[in-house]
Amino acid sequence: YTALNTLSLHDALPIYHYMKPNLTKTLLPIAALACGQVNAMVQKHQQRPNIIYIMCDDMGYGDLGCYGQQYILTPNIDRMAKEGMRFTQAYAGAPVSAPSRACFMTGQHSGHTEVRGNKEYWAPSKPIYYGKNRDFSVVGQHPYDPEHVILPEIMKDNGYRTGMFGKWAGGYEGSKSTPDKRGVDDFYGYICQFQAHLYYPNFLNEYSRERGDSAVKRVVMQNNIDYPMFGDQYAQRKDYSADLIHQHALNWLKRQNKEKPFFGIFTYTLPHAELTQPNDSLVAFYKKKFFEDKTWGGQEGSRYNAVEHTHAQFAAMITRLDAYVGEILRTLDEQGLAENTLVIFTSDNGPHEEGGADPTFFNRDGKLRGLKRQCYEGGIRIPFIARWKGRVKEGVTNDLPFAFYDLMPTFCDVAGVRNFPKRYINKKKTIDYFDGISIFPTLMGDEKAQKKHPHLYWEFAETNQIGVRMGDWKLIVIRGVPHLYNLATDLHEDKDVAQEHPELVDQMVKIIYQEHVDNPLFPITMPMERGK
């Protein structure tokens, strides 16, 4: 315990390996224990519950120790699972970043939400130079529908402080959908997820309503721009975005108190490629752990630099992320906020192969078929852990199937938002969809009160795939061709039984036509209906 509190974050991390059996005891702050009785009295008079939503980038279902990972140390997230509820059938909104995040933000599934892919906006004719590095004046993703409410707007409307730190991906710079225009009080990170491919970027974006900022602005990384974005000198850049984003998130959290509820969205970019980070003792630990490792040559067009020791870099990124989570949990404990704060940890979609990552080596798909960009289970089933001391029962594993679009009504229930969704329906729209069902009863241990979806729905135009889950049946449509699997007997989705169950295929194809609303920006091949 003393060693972990006197060493720096990076130097302390390898010690986790040796302390793992006793982490529950060693990482509990003494200060929190000393004031436990006082905090218990204060809790009775606190404001509405706080929410911290931690969503990492491209972490697969099997990347954490508590989900079966054998190679990577994740003691803090594993402890979070022991102190809360671990879900085994939680689903992302889509199999890739921007639309999955859109489902979380809008409470709509990917057949209804505006953003259904990683569509980007560029201005290559107007470059900007940071040092000698040519960059872009405008870059970012397709905006969220400004006529449909998103989660930060709801929470702010109900008296919450709102902070977002990490990746936005909900609108390009200058669009009608940037954090400053969508209910976020404090933002620090990347507006554009393509820019987030560089962990030592030329700039980041920030906004502070309290400081009086009029809009999101760029913050130049002065310690980076003297060196090129690619090549051997890239390693001389000093400002590591993941650490900076986490420090801003932690500082924001430390400024919160019991006087006003807060809603924090921490969208960390780890462990997405590129596979790089400070060359500290954490990386050194994993370099020694993997006697056989790989190199990767880089891909400049995607902003991925070359990598040595890809296994070590990837593993270290996840353990670094785990350390961030540990600091968040300890901060809540130390400030006496843990018993009034729901903390969620999850990932935006399944594992990736970009930048030299090797999901096969780590068995990262958790015995699920498929990766990022696929509607197979491996592309959309994700880790999901909820911790709320004194409210969510500890050490529980839950198999409720749900998806990201269920989190809007869930958080509204947590926050006591009245008359949702009727209060937030835009009556100017022909139909303003809200597709979620609150999982708040499950979090509170009231299984009898939990409503369930008759089916879950996904679509992803870039790989021309549609997914429907109905009970244990899973239909995947690839370029218009249906494939049917029984997850109860075939979790890896190996045996296509569509020919054996035509009536089920017909039923699930009808669900697709029921749920899909055309979006010309994201066209997809619909399956044929028999008899038509």
Short mmCIF file of C-alpha atoms in Angstrom, two decimals:
data_model
loop_
_atom_site.label_atom_id
_atom_site.label_comp_id
_atom_site.label_asym_id
_atom_site.label_seq_id
_atom_site.Cartn_x
_atom_site.Cartn_y
_atom_site.Cartn_z
CA TYR A 1 0.00 0.00 0.00
CA THR A 2 2.80 2.44 0.92
CA ALA A 3 4.67 1.65 -2.28
CA LEU A 4 1.64 2.34 -4.46
CA ASN A 5 1.00 5.68 -2.81
CA THR A 6 4.59 6.96 -2.88
CA LEU A 7 5.50 5.91 -6.42
CA SER A 8 4.28 7.66 -9.54
CA LEU A 9 1.33 6.16 -11.37
CA HIS A 10 3.50 4.58 -14.05
CA ASP A 11 6.09 3.17 -11.66
CA ALA A 12 3.49 1.76 -9.31
CA LEU A 13 1.54 -0.20 -11.90
CA PRO A 14 3.80 -3.27 -12.24
CA ILE A 15 3.50 -3.84 -8.49
CA TYR A 16 -0.15 -4.80 -9.13
CA HIS A 17 1.08 -8.13 -10.43
CA TYR A 18 2.46 -9.07 -7.06
CA MET A 19 -0.37 -7.56 -5.00
CA LYS A 20 -3.31 -8.82 -7.02
CA PRO A 21 -4.62 -11.34 -4.43
CA ASN A 22 -4.90 -8.57 -1.81
CA LEU A 23 -6.01 -5.64 -3.96
CA THR A 24 -9.42 -5.32 -2.34
CA LYS A 25 -7.72 -4.55 0.96
CA THR A 26 -4.64 -2.65 -0.18
CA LEU A 27 -6.31 -0.14 -2.46
CA LEU A 28 -9.01 1.01 -0.03
CA PRO A 29 -8.01 4.49 1.16
CA ILE A 30 -7.44 4.79 4.91
CA ALA A 31 -8.98 8.27 4.84
CA ALA A 32 -12.25 6.85 3.51
CA LEU A 33 -12.37 4.37 6.37
CA ALA A 34 -11.71 7.05 8.97
CA CYS A 35 -14.64 9.20 7.90
CA GLY A 36 -17.03 6.34 7.08
CA GLN A 37 -19.49 7.06 9.89
CA VAL A 38 -19.67 10.76 9.07
CA ASN A 39 -20.26 10.02 5.38
CA ALA A 40 -23.05 7.58 6.24
CA MET A 41 -24.87 10.37 8.10
CA VAL A 42 -24.33 12.89 5.29
CA GLN A 43 -25.65 10.48 2.62
CA LYS A 44 -29.18 10.81 4.00
CA HIS A 45 -29.25 14.48 3.03
CA GLN A 46 -27.37 14.40 -0.27
CA GLN A 47 -28.62 15.58 -3.64
CA ARG A 48 -29.74 13.28 -6.43
CA PRO A 49 -27.31 10.53 -7.44
CA ASN A 50 -24.24 11.30 -9.51
CA ILE A 51 -23.30 9.28 -12.59
CA ILE A 52 -19.85 8.53 -14.01
CA TYR A 53 -19.93 6.74 -17.36
CA ILE A 54 -16.53 5.35 -18.40
CA MET A 55 -16.43 4.09 -21.98
CA CYS A 56 -13.15 2.92 -23.44
CA ASP A 57 -12.38 2.38 -27.12
CA ASP A 58 -12.35 -1.02 -28.88
CA MET A 59 -11.98 -3.21 -25.79
CA GLY A 60 -13.25 -6.70 -26.50
CA TYR A 61 -15.51 -8.79 -24.30
CA GLY A 62 -12.55 -10.90 -23.15
CA ASP A 63 -9.98 -8.17 -22.48
CA LEU A 64 -10.51 -7.96 -18.70
CA GLY A 65 -9.53 -10.36 -15.97
CA CYS A 66 -13.11 -10.49 -14.69
CA TYR A 67 -14.20 -11.66 -18.16
CA GLY A 68 -11.52 -14.34 -18.41
CA GLN A 69 -8.42 -12.52 -19.68
CA GLN A 70 -5.24 -14.37 -18.71
CA TYR A 71 -2.45 -12.14 -20.03
CA ILE A 72 -3.39 -8.58 -19.01
CA LEU A 73 -3.60 -7.21 -15.47
CA THR A 74 -6.80 -5.29 -14.71
CA PRO A 75 -7.02 -5.34 -10.88
CA ASN A 76 -9.04 -2.15 -10.43
CA ILE A 77 -11.74 -3.03 -12.95
CA ASP A 78 -11.83 -6.56 -11.57
CA ARG A 79 -12.33 -5.08 -8.10
CA MET A 80 -15.08 -2.86 -9.49
CA ALA A 81 -16.85 -6.02 -10.71
CA LYS A 82 -16.52 -7.56 -7.23
CA GLU A 83 -18.01 -4.41 -5.71
CA GLY A 84 -20.87 -4.25 -8.18
CA MET A 85 -22.73 -5.97 -11.00
CA ARG A 86 -21.05 -7.58 -14.02
CA PHE A 87 -23.20 -8.06 -17.11
CA THR A 88 -22.59 -10.92 -19.53
CA GLN A 89 -25.04 -9.98 -22.30
CA ALA A 90 -24.58 -6.24 -22.67
CA TYR A 91 -24.39 -4.87 -26.20
CA ALA A 92 -22.93 -1.81 -27.86
CA GLY A 93 -25.13 0.33 -30.06
CA ALA A 94 -23.20 -0.60 -33.21
CA PRO A 95 -20.03 -2.49 -34.15
CA VAL A 96 -18.00 0.68 -34.65
CA SER A 97 -17.32 3.86 -32.72
CA ALA A 98 -19.37 6.85 -33.91
CA PRO A 99 -22.76 5.11 -34.34
CA SER A 100 -22.34 3.13 -31.13
CA ARG A 101 -21.74 6.35 -29.23
CA ALA A 102 -24.71 7.89 -31.03
CA CYS A 103 -26.98 5.14 -29.70
CA PHE A 104 -25.77 5.89 -26.18
CA MET A 105 -26.22 9.64 -26.59
CA THR A 106 -29.60 9.59 -28.35
CA GLY A 107 -31.39 6.59 -26.83
CA GLN A 108 -32.03 5.34 -30.36
CA HIS A 109 -30.90 2.14 -32.03
CA SER A 110 -28.87 2.28 -35.23
CA GLY A 111 -31.90 1.85 -37.47
CA HIS A 112 -33.29 5.15 -36.16
CA THR A 113 -30.39 7.34 -35.07
CA GLU A 114 -28.91 9.91 -37.45
CA VAL A 115 -25.29 8.77 -37.10
CA ARG A 116 -24.92 5.20 -38.40
CA GLY A 117 -21.27 5.12 -39.45
CA ASN A 118 -17.91 6.87 -39.18
CA LYS A 119 -18.76 9.39 -41.89
CA GLU A 120 -16.18 12.20 -41.75
CA TYR A 121 -15.96 15.78 -42.98
CA TRP A 122 -12.68 17.21 -44.26
CA ALA A 123 -11.31 20.46 -45.63
CA PRO A 124 -8.10 19.25 -47.32
CA SER A 125 -7.81 22.40 -49.41
CA LYS A 126 -7.32 24.50 -46.27
CA PRO A 127 -4.45 22.94 -44.34
CA ILE A 128 -3.07 24.32 -41.10
CA TYR A 129 0.53 23.88 -40.02
CA TYR A 130 1.52 23.05 -36.45
CA GLY A 131 5.27 23.50 -36.54
CA LYS A 132 6.10 21.73 -39.78
CA ASN A 133 3.16 19.33 -39.46
CA ARG A 134 0.39 19.75 -42.00
CA ASP A 135 -3.03 19.24 -40.45
CA PHE A 136 -6.64 20.00 -41.34
CA SER A 137 -8.73 23.09 -40.66
CA VAL A 138 -12.00 21.16 -40.43
CA VAL A 139 -12.32 17.51 -39.56
CA GLY A 140 -14.84 15.46 -37.64
CA GLN A 141 -17.76 13.06 -37.86
CA HIS A 142 -21.35 13.40 -39.01
CA PRO A 143 -23.34 15.42 -36.42
CA TYR A 144 -26.03 14.15 -34.11
CA ASP A 145 -29.48 15.31 -35.14
CA PRO A 146 -29.78 18.79 -33.54
CA GLU A 147 -33.56 18.32 -33.39
CA HIS A 148 -33.30 15.26 -31.12
CA VAL A 149 -32.25 15.62 -27.49
CA ILE A 150 -29.09 13.88 -26.26
CA LEU A 151 -28.11 12.72 -22.77
CA PRO A 152 -25.98 15.69 -21.61
CA GLU A 153 -28.83 18.05 -22.55
CA ILE A 154 -31.30 16.04 -20.48
CA MET A 155 -29.00 15.87 -17.47
CA LYS A 156 -28.16 19.57 -17.65
CA ASP A 157 -31.86 20.40 -17.99
CA ASN A 158 -32.37 18.54 -14.71
CA GLY A 159 -29.76 20.46 -12.74
CA TYR A 160 -26.67 18.32 -13.30
CA ARG A 161 -23.13 19.54 -13.90
CA THR A 162 -21.98 17.86 -17.08
CA GLY A 163 -18.42 17.04 -18.08
CA MET A 164 -17.06 15.02 -20.99
CA PHE A 165 -13.45 13.99 -21.40
CA GLY A 166 -12.09 11.93 -24.27
CA LYS A 167 -13.63 11.38 -27.68
CA TRP A 168 -16.71 13.24 -28.93
CA ALA A 169 -17.32 11.88 -32.47
CA GLY A 170 -20.80 13.46 -32.57
CA GLY A 171 -20.18 16.29 -35.02
CA TYR A 172 -17.34 18.08 -36.78
CA GLU A 173 -15.87 21.39 -35.65
CA GLY A 174 -18.22 24.22 -36.55
CA SER A 175 -21.27 21.96 -36.90
CA LYS A 176 -24.47 22.30 -34.89
CA SER A 177 -23.45 19.34 -32.76
CA THR A 178 -20.30 20.00 -30.75
CA PRO A 179 -20.06 19.63 -26.94
CA ASP A 180 -20.54 23.34 -26.25
CA LYS A 181 -23.86 23.25 -28.15
CA ARG A 182 -25.13 19.95 -26.75
CA GLY A 183 -25.34 20.41 -22.99
CA VAL A 184 -21.72 19.76 -21.98
CA ASP A 185 -20.33 22.20 -19.39
CA ASP A 186 -16.70 21.05 -19.58
CA PHE A 187 -14.95 19.21 -22.40
CA TYR A 188 -11.37 18.16 -23.04
CA GLY A 189 -10.25 15.70 -25.68
CA TYR A 190 -10.81 15.00 -29.35
CA ILE A 191 -13.73 16.38 -31.33
CA CYS A 192 -12.69 14.13 -34.22
CA GLN A 193 -12.10 10.42 -33.72
CA PHE A 194 -9.74 10.30 -36.73
CA GLN A 195 -7.50 12.81 -34.96
CA ALA A 196 -7.62 10.44 -31.98
CA HIS A 197 -5.56 7.92 -33.94
CA LEU A 198 -2.54 9.95 -32.86
CA TYR A 199 -1.81 9.61 -29.15
CA TYR A 200 0.75 12.40 -29.42
CA PRO A 201 -1.39 14.82 -31.44
CA ASN A 202 -0.75 18.33 -32.72
CA PHE A 203 -3.74 19.63 -30.79
CA LEU A 204 -6.65 18.68 -28.56
CA ASN A 205 -9.98 20.46 -28.07
CA GLU A 206 -11.40 22.02 -24.93
CA TYR A 207 -14.37 24.00 -23.68
CA SER A 208 -15.38 25.39 -20.29
CA ARG A 209 -18.73 27.07 -19.77
CA GLU A 210 -17.67 28.25 -16.30
CA ARG A 211 -14.56 29.89 -17.76
CA GLY A 212 -16.74 31.74 -20.23
CA ASP A 213 -15.66 30.02 -23.44
CA SER A 214 -17.93 30.80 -26.35
CA ALA A 215 -17.14 27.61 -28.28
CA VAL A 216 -14.88 24.59 -28.40
CA LYS A 217 -11.32 25.60 -29.27
CA ARG A 218 -8.07 23.89 -30.17
CA VAL A 219 -5.24 23.63 -27.68
CA VAL A 220 -1.87 23.26 -29.38
CA MET A 221 0.40 20.58 -27.94
CA GLN A 222 3.60 22.67 -27.86
CA ASN A 223 5.69 19.73 -26.65
CA ASN A 224 4.68 17.75 -29.73
CA ILE A 225 4.70 20.01 -32.76
CA ASP A 226 8.47 20.47 -32.93
CA TYR A 227 8.67 16.84 -34.04
CA PRO A 228 7.07 15.18 -37.09
CA MET A 229 3.82 13.22 -36.83
CA PHE A 230 5.41 10.13 -38.37
CA GLY A 231 8.78 8.45 -38.32
CA ASP A 232 11.56 7.94 -35.80
CA GLN A 233 11.33 11.44 -34.29
CA TYR A 234 7.68 10.93 -33.36
CA ALA A 235 8.85 9.20 -30.19
CA GLN A 236 10.30 12.51 -28.98
CA ARG A 237 6.86 14.04 -28.59
CA LYS A 238 5.98 14.46 -24.90
CA ASP A 239 2.25 15.28 -24.52
CA TYR A 240 0.46 11.93 -24.33
CA SER A 241 -3.22 12.57 -24.93
CA ALA A 242 -4.61 9.68 -22.86
CA ASP A 243 -2.81 10.88 -19.73
CA LEU A 244 -3.84 14.50 -20.36
CA ILE A 245 -7.48 13.56 -20.87
CA HIS A 246 -7.51 11.47 -17.71
CA GLN A 247 -5.91 14.25 -15.67
CA HIS A 248 -8.54 16.74 -16.84
CA ALA A 249 -11.29 14.23 -16.01
CA LEU A 250 -9.83 13.60 -12.58
CA ASN A 251 -9.42 17.32 -11.85
CA TRP A 252 -13.04 17.90 -12.88
CA LEU A 253 -14.16 15.08 -10.61
CA LYS A 254 -12.19 16.49 -7.67
CA ARG A 255 -14.00 19.83 -8.09
CA GLN A 256 -17.41 18.18 -7.66
CA ASN A 257 -19.13 18.06 -4.29
CA LYS A 258 -22.39 17.21 -2.56
CA GLU A 259 -24.04 20.54 -3.37
CA LYS A 260 -25.01 19.70 -6.96
CA PRO A 261 -25.27 16.37 -8.80
CA PHE A 262 -22.87 15.69 -11.64
CA PHE A 263 -22.81 13.60 -14.80
CA GLY A 264 -19.38 12.67 -16.13
CA ILE A 265 -18.79 10.99 -19.50
CA PHE A 266 -15.21 9.71 -19.64
CA THR A 267 -14.69 8.38 -23.17
CA TYR A 268 -11.09 7.23 -22.98
CA THR A 269 -9.36 6.40 -26.27
CA LEU A 270 -7.38 3.46 -24.84
CA PRO A 271 -6.82 0.74 -26.08
CA HIS A 272 -7.55 1.89 -29.65
CA ALA A 273 -4.65 2.03 -32.07
CA GLU A 274 -2.11 3.49 -32.55
CA LEU A 275 -0.31 1.23 -30.10
CA THR A 276 1.93 3.71 -28.33
CA GLN A 277 2.40 5.27 -24.91
CA PRO A 278 5.14 6.59 -22.63
CA ASN A 279 8.07 4.18 -22.51
CA ASP A 280 7.84 3.68 -18.76
CA SER A 281 8.09 0.78 -16.35
CA LEU A 282 4.59 -0.42 -17.26
CA VAL A 283 5.64 -1.04 -20.86
CA ALA A 284 8.91 -2.55 -19.65
CA PHE A 285 6.96 -4.96 -17.44
CA TYR A 286 5.00 -6.32 -20.39
CA LYS A 287 8.04 -6.45 -22.67
CA LYS A 288 9.54 -8.91 -20.19
CA LYS A 289 6.25 -10.79 -19.89
CA PHE A 290 5.96 -11.59 -23.62
CA PHE A 291 9.03 -13.46 -24.78
CA GLU A 292 7.67 -13.59 -28.31
CA ASP A 293 6.30 -10.35 -29.66
CA LYS A 294 5.58 -8.69 -32.99
CA THR A 295 6.38 -5.49 -34.86
CA TRP A 296 4.12 -3.54 -37.20
CA GLY A 297 5.21 -1.24 -40.00
CA GLY A 298 2.72 1.60 -39.59
CA GLN A 299 0.02 3.12 -41.79
CA GLU A 300 0.49 6.83 -42.29
CA GLY A 301 -2.79 7.33 -44.13
CA SER A 302 -4.67 6.17 -41.03
CA ARG A 303 -2.31 8.02 -38.67
CA TYR A 304 -0.86 4.86 -37.17
CA ASN A 305 2.86 4.96 -36.48
CA ALA A 306 5.05 1.87 -36.64
CA VAL A 307 5.13 -0.25 -33.48
CA GLU A 308 7.63 -2.55 -31.83
CA HIS A 309 6.40 -5.04 -29.22
CA THR A 310 2.75 -4.83 -30.25
CA HIS A 311 1.61 -7.33 -27.59
CA ALA A 312 3.40 -5.45 -24.81
CA GLN A 313 2.07 -2.09 -25.99
CA PHE A 314 -1.51 -3.32 -26.21
CA ALA A 315 -1.45 -5.02 -22.81
CA ALA A 316 0.15 -1.97 -21.19
CA MET A 317 -2.54 0.29 -22.65
CA ILE A 318 -5.28 -1.75 -20.99
CA THR A 319 -3.47 -1.84 -17.64
CA ARG A 320 -2.90 1.93 -17.95
CA LEU A 321 -6.63 2.34 -18.49
CA ASP A 322 -7.23 0.13 -15.46
CA ALA A 323 -5.08 2.50 -13.40
CA TYR A 324 -7.25 5.43 -14.55
CA VAL A 325 -10.35 3.58 -13.33
CA GLY A 326 -8.66 2.90 -10.00
CA GLU A 327 -7.93 6.60 -9.52
CA ILE A 328 -11.54 7.51 -10.30
CA LEU A 329 -12.89 5.01 -7.77
CA ARG A 330 -10.44 6.11 -5.09
CA THR A 331 -11.28 9.77 -5.69
CA LEU A 332 -14.98 9.03 -5.18
CA ASP A 333 -14.14 7.12 -1.99
CA GLU A 334 -11.89 9.86 -0.64
CA GLN A 335 -14.45 12.61 -1.32
CA GLY A 336 -17.27 10.65 0.30
CA LEU A 337 -19.18 10.45 -2.99
CA ALA A 338 -19.04 6.72 -3.71
CA GLU A 339 -22.34 5.88 -2.02
CA ASN A 340 -24.14 8.50 -4.09
CA THR A 341 -22.45 7.81 -7.44
CA LEU A 342 -23.30 5.16 -10.02
CA VAL A 343 -20.15 4.25 -11.96
CA ILE A 344 -20.38 2.39 -15.25
CA PHE A 345 -17.45 0.85 -17.12
CA THR A 346 -17.88 -0.40 -20.68
CA SER A 347 -16.49 -0.35 -24.24
CA ASP A 348 -17.89 1.19 -27.42
CA ASN A 349 -17.66 -2.00 -29.53
CA GLY A 350 -15.69 -5.19 -30.02
CA PRO A 351 -11.92 -5.62 -30.45
CA HIS A 352 -9.89 -4.19 -33.34
CA GLU A 353 -7.00 -5.30 -35.52
CA GLU A 354 -5.81 -1.80 -36.43
CA GLY A 355 -2.31 -0.59 -35.73
CA GLY A 356 -0.85 -4.06 -35.29
CA ALA A 357 -3.22 -5.26 -32.57
CA ASP A 358 -3.61 -9.04 -32.42
CA PRO A 359 -6.91 -10.10 -30.81
CA THR A 360 -6.26 -13.76 -31.58
CA PHE A 361 -3.14 -13.78 -29.41
CA PHE A 362 -5.00 -12.46 -26.37
CA ASN A 363 -8.12 -14.55 -27.00
CA ARG A 364 -9.70 -11.14 -26.83
CA ASP A 365 -13.02 -12.07 -28.39
CA GLY A 366 -14.00 -13.99 -25.26
CA LYS A 367 -14.91 -17.06 -27.33
CA LEU A 368 -17.21 -14.93 -29.46
CA ARG A 369 -17.11 -14.81 -33.24
CA GLY A 370 -16.25 -11.57 -34.98
CA LEU A 371 -14.48 -8.27 -34.39
CA LYS A 372 -15.19 -4.57 -34.65
CA ARG A 373 -17.33 -3.68 -37.71
CA GLN A 374 -19.22 -6.99 -37.58
CA CYS A 375 -22.68 -7.73 -36.18
CA TYR A 376 -21.53 -11.10 -34.88
CA GLU A 377 -21.39 -11.27 -31.10
CA GLY A 378 -17.68 -10.42 -30.99
CA GLY A 379 -18.32 -7.08 -32.68
CA ILE A 380 -21.15 -5.91 -30.44
CA ARG A 381 -21.15 -7.82 -27.12
CA ILE A 382 -19.08 -5.79 -24.69
CA PRO A 383 -17.93 -5.74 -21.05
CA PHE A 384 -20.30 -3.77 -18.82
CA ILE A 385 -19.86 -3.26 -15.08
CA ALA A 386 -21.95 -1.14 -12.68
CA ARG A 387 -20.72 -0.09 -9.23
CA TRP A 388 -22.82 1.91 -6.77
CA LYS A 389 -21.85 1.32 -3.17
CA GLY A 390 -24.80 0.48 -0.98
CA ARG A 391 -27.25 0.44 -3.90
CA VAL A 392 -26.06 -2.08 -6.50
CA LYS A 393 -25.54 -5.44 -4.84
CA GLU A 394 -21.90 -6.55 -4.76
CA GLY A 395 -20.47 -9.52 -6.62
CA VAL A 396 -23.48 -10.11 -8.87
CA THR A 397 -23.32 -11.48 -12.40
CA ASN A 398 -26.35 -10.65 -14.53
CA ASP A 399 -27.36 -12.04 -17.94
CA LEU A 400 -29.99 -9.43 -18.93
CA PRO A 401 -29.65 -8.64 -22.67
CA PHE A 402 -29.67 -4.89 -23.29
CA ALA A 403 -27.97 -2.32 -25.50
CA PHE A 404 -26.55 1.19 -25.31
CA TYR A 405 -29.84 2.81 -26.26
CA ASP A 406 -31.22 1.56 -22.93
CA LEU A 407 -28.86 3.81 -20.98
CA MET A 408 -30.75 7.06 -21.62
CA PRO A 409 -33.91 5.90 -19.82
CA THR A 410 -31.75 4.17 -17.19
CA PHE A 411 -29.86 7.34 -16.33
CA CYS A 412 -33.11 9.29 -16.36
CA ASP A 413 -34.46 6.88 -13.74
CA VAL A 414 -31.28 7.25 -11.67
CA ALA A 415 -31.53 11.03 -11.85
CA GLY A 416 -35.26 11.13 -11.10
CA VAL A 417 -36.13 12.73 -14.45
CA ARG A 418 -39.88 12.99 -14.61
CA ASN A 419 -42.12 12.27 -17.57
CA PHE A 420 -39.44 10.71 -19.79
CA PRO A 421 -39.54 10.36 -22.75
CA LYS A 422 -42.73 12.33 -23.33
CA ARG A 423 -41.13 15.48 -21.92
CA TYR A 424 -38.31 15.36 -24.51
CA ILE A 425 -40.12 14.26 -27.65
CA ASN A 426 -39.70 16.83 -30.43
CA LYS A 427 -43.25 17.33 -31.66
CA LYS A 428 -41.98 19.04 -34.82
CA LYS A 429 -40.67 15.69 -36.05
CA THR A 430 -42.99 13.17 -37.67
CA ILE A 431 -41.69 10.55 -35.24
CA ASP A 432 -39.02 11.22 -32.61
CA TYR A 433 -37.77 7.78 -31.63
CA PHE A 434 -36.76 6.70 -28.13
CA ASP A 435 -35.96 3.00 -28.29
CA GLY A 436 -34.59 2.22 -24.84
CA ILE A 437 -35.94 0.39 -21.80
CA SER A 438 -34.49 1.35 -18.42
CA ILE A 439 -32.38 -1.32 -16.70
CA PHE A 440 -32.66 0.56 -13.40
CA PRO A 441 -34.81 -2.19 -11.82
CA THR A 442 -32.08 -4.74 -12.57
CA LEU A 443 -29.42 -2.48 -11.05
CA MET A 444 -31.57 -2.24 -7.94
CA GLY A 445 -32.03 -6.01 -7.80
CA ASP A 446 -35.73 -5.92 -8.69
CA GLU A 447 -35.84 -8.53 -11.45
CA LYS A 448 -39.64 -8.79 -11.34
CA ALA A 449 -40.02 -5.12 -12.24
CA GLN A 450 -37.57 -5.30 -15.15
CA LYS A 451 -39.18 -4.88 -18.57
CA LYS A 452 -37.44 -6.61 -21.46
CA HIS A 453 -37.07 -6.00 -25.16
CA PRO A 454 -38.88 -8.40 -27.48
CA HIS A 455 -35.80 -8.00 -29.67
CA LEU A 456 -32.57 -5.99 -30.02
CA TYR A 457 -31.51 -4.35 -33.29
CA TRP A 458 -28.31 -3.23 -35.03
CA GLU A 459 -27.29 -2.16 -38.51
CA PHE A 460 -23.99 -1.03 -39.98
CA ALA A 461 -23.84 0.26 -43.55
CA GLU A 462 -20.05 0.22 -43.98
CA THR A 463 -19.95 -3.59 -43.89
CA ASN A 464 -23.57 -3.91 -45.07
CA GLN A 465 -24.72 -5.89 -42.04
CA ILE A 466 -27.90 -6.03 -39.95
CA GLY A 467 -28.32 -7.86 -36.66
CA VAL A 468 -31.44 -8.88 -34.73
CA ARG A 469 -31.54 -10.77 -31.45
CA MET A 470 -34.87 -12.28 -30.39
CA GLY A 471 -34.57 -14.42 -27.28
CA ASP A 472 -31.70 -16.81 -27.98
CA TRP A 473 -32.10 -16.46 -31.74
CA LYS A 474 -29.70 -14.22 -33.62
CA LEU A 475 -30.23 -13.18 -37.24
CA ILE A 476 -27.38 -11.58 -39.16
CA VAL A 477 -28.05 -10.19 -42.63
CA ILE A 478 -24.90 -9.69 -44.72
CA ARG A 479 -25.40 -7.88 -48.03
CA GLY A 480 -29.06 -8.87 -47.95
CA VAL A 481 -28.55 -12.56 -47.14
CA PRO A 482 -29.97 -13.79 -43.78
CA HIS A 483 -28.02 -16.13 -41.48
CA LEU A 484 -29.65 -17.57 -38.35
CA TYR A 485 -27.94 -18.82 -35.17
CA ASN A 486 -29.11 -20.19 -31.83
CA LEU A 487 -26.95 -18.53 -29.18
CA ALA A 488 -28.10 -20.99 -26.50
CA THR A 489 -26.34 -23.87 -28.28
CA ASP A 490 -24.01 -22.02 -30.65
CA LEU A 491 -22.55 -18.94 -28.95
CA HIS A 492 -19.74 -18.74 -31.51
CA GLU A 493 -22.30 -18.48 -34.33
CA ASP A 494 -20.79 -21.30 -36.36
CA LYS A 495 -23.88 -23.18 -37.56
CA ASP A 496 -26.23 -21.24 -39.81
CA VAL A 497 -29.69 -22.80 -39.34
CA ALA A 498 -31.64 -20.37 -41.54
CA GLN A 499 -32.69 -23.15 -43.94
CA GLU A 500 -34.02 -25.23 -41.04
CA HIS A 501 -36.17 -22.43 -39.56
CA PRO A 502 -37.66 -20.39 -42.42
CA GLU A 503 -40.58 -19.25 -40.25
CA LEU A 504 -38.17 -17.70 -37.71
CA VAL A 505 -36.22 -16.01 -40.48
CA ASP A 506 -39.46 -14.55 -41.84
CA GLN A 507 -40.43 -13.28 -38.40
CA MET A 508 -37.06 -11.63 -37.82
CA VAL A 509 -36.94 -10.15 -41.32
CA LYS A 510 -40.27 -8.48 -40.54
CA ILE A 511 -38.65 -6.99 -37.43
CA ILE A 512 -35.95 -5.48 -39.65
CA TYR A 513 -38.55 -3.78 -41.82
CA GLN A 514 -40.33 -2.63 -38.67
CA GLU A 515 -37.18 -1.11 -37.13
CA HIS A 516 -35.30 0.28 -40.13
CA VAL A 517 -35.84 3.87 -41.27
CA ASP A 518 -34.01 4.81 -44.45
CA ASN A 519 -31.05 7.16 -44.12
CA PRO A 520 -29.56 8.08 -47.52
CA LEU A 521 -26.15 8.77 -45.96
CA PHE A 522 -25.94 5.19 -44.70
CA PRO A 523 -27.62 2.89 -47.27
CA ILE A 524 -27.93 -0.79 -46.47
CA THR A 525 -29.16 -3.86 -48.39
CA MET A 526 -32.43 -5.06 -46.92
CA PRO A 527 -33.25 -8.79 -46.93
CA MET A 528 -35.88 -10.09 -49.31
CA GLU A 529 -39.27 -10.93 -47.82
CA ARG A 530 -40.57 -14.29 -48.97
CA GLY A 531 -43.55 -14.05 -51.24
CA LYS A 532 -42.77 -10.49 -52.31
#
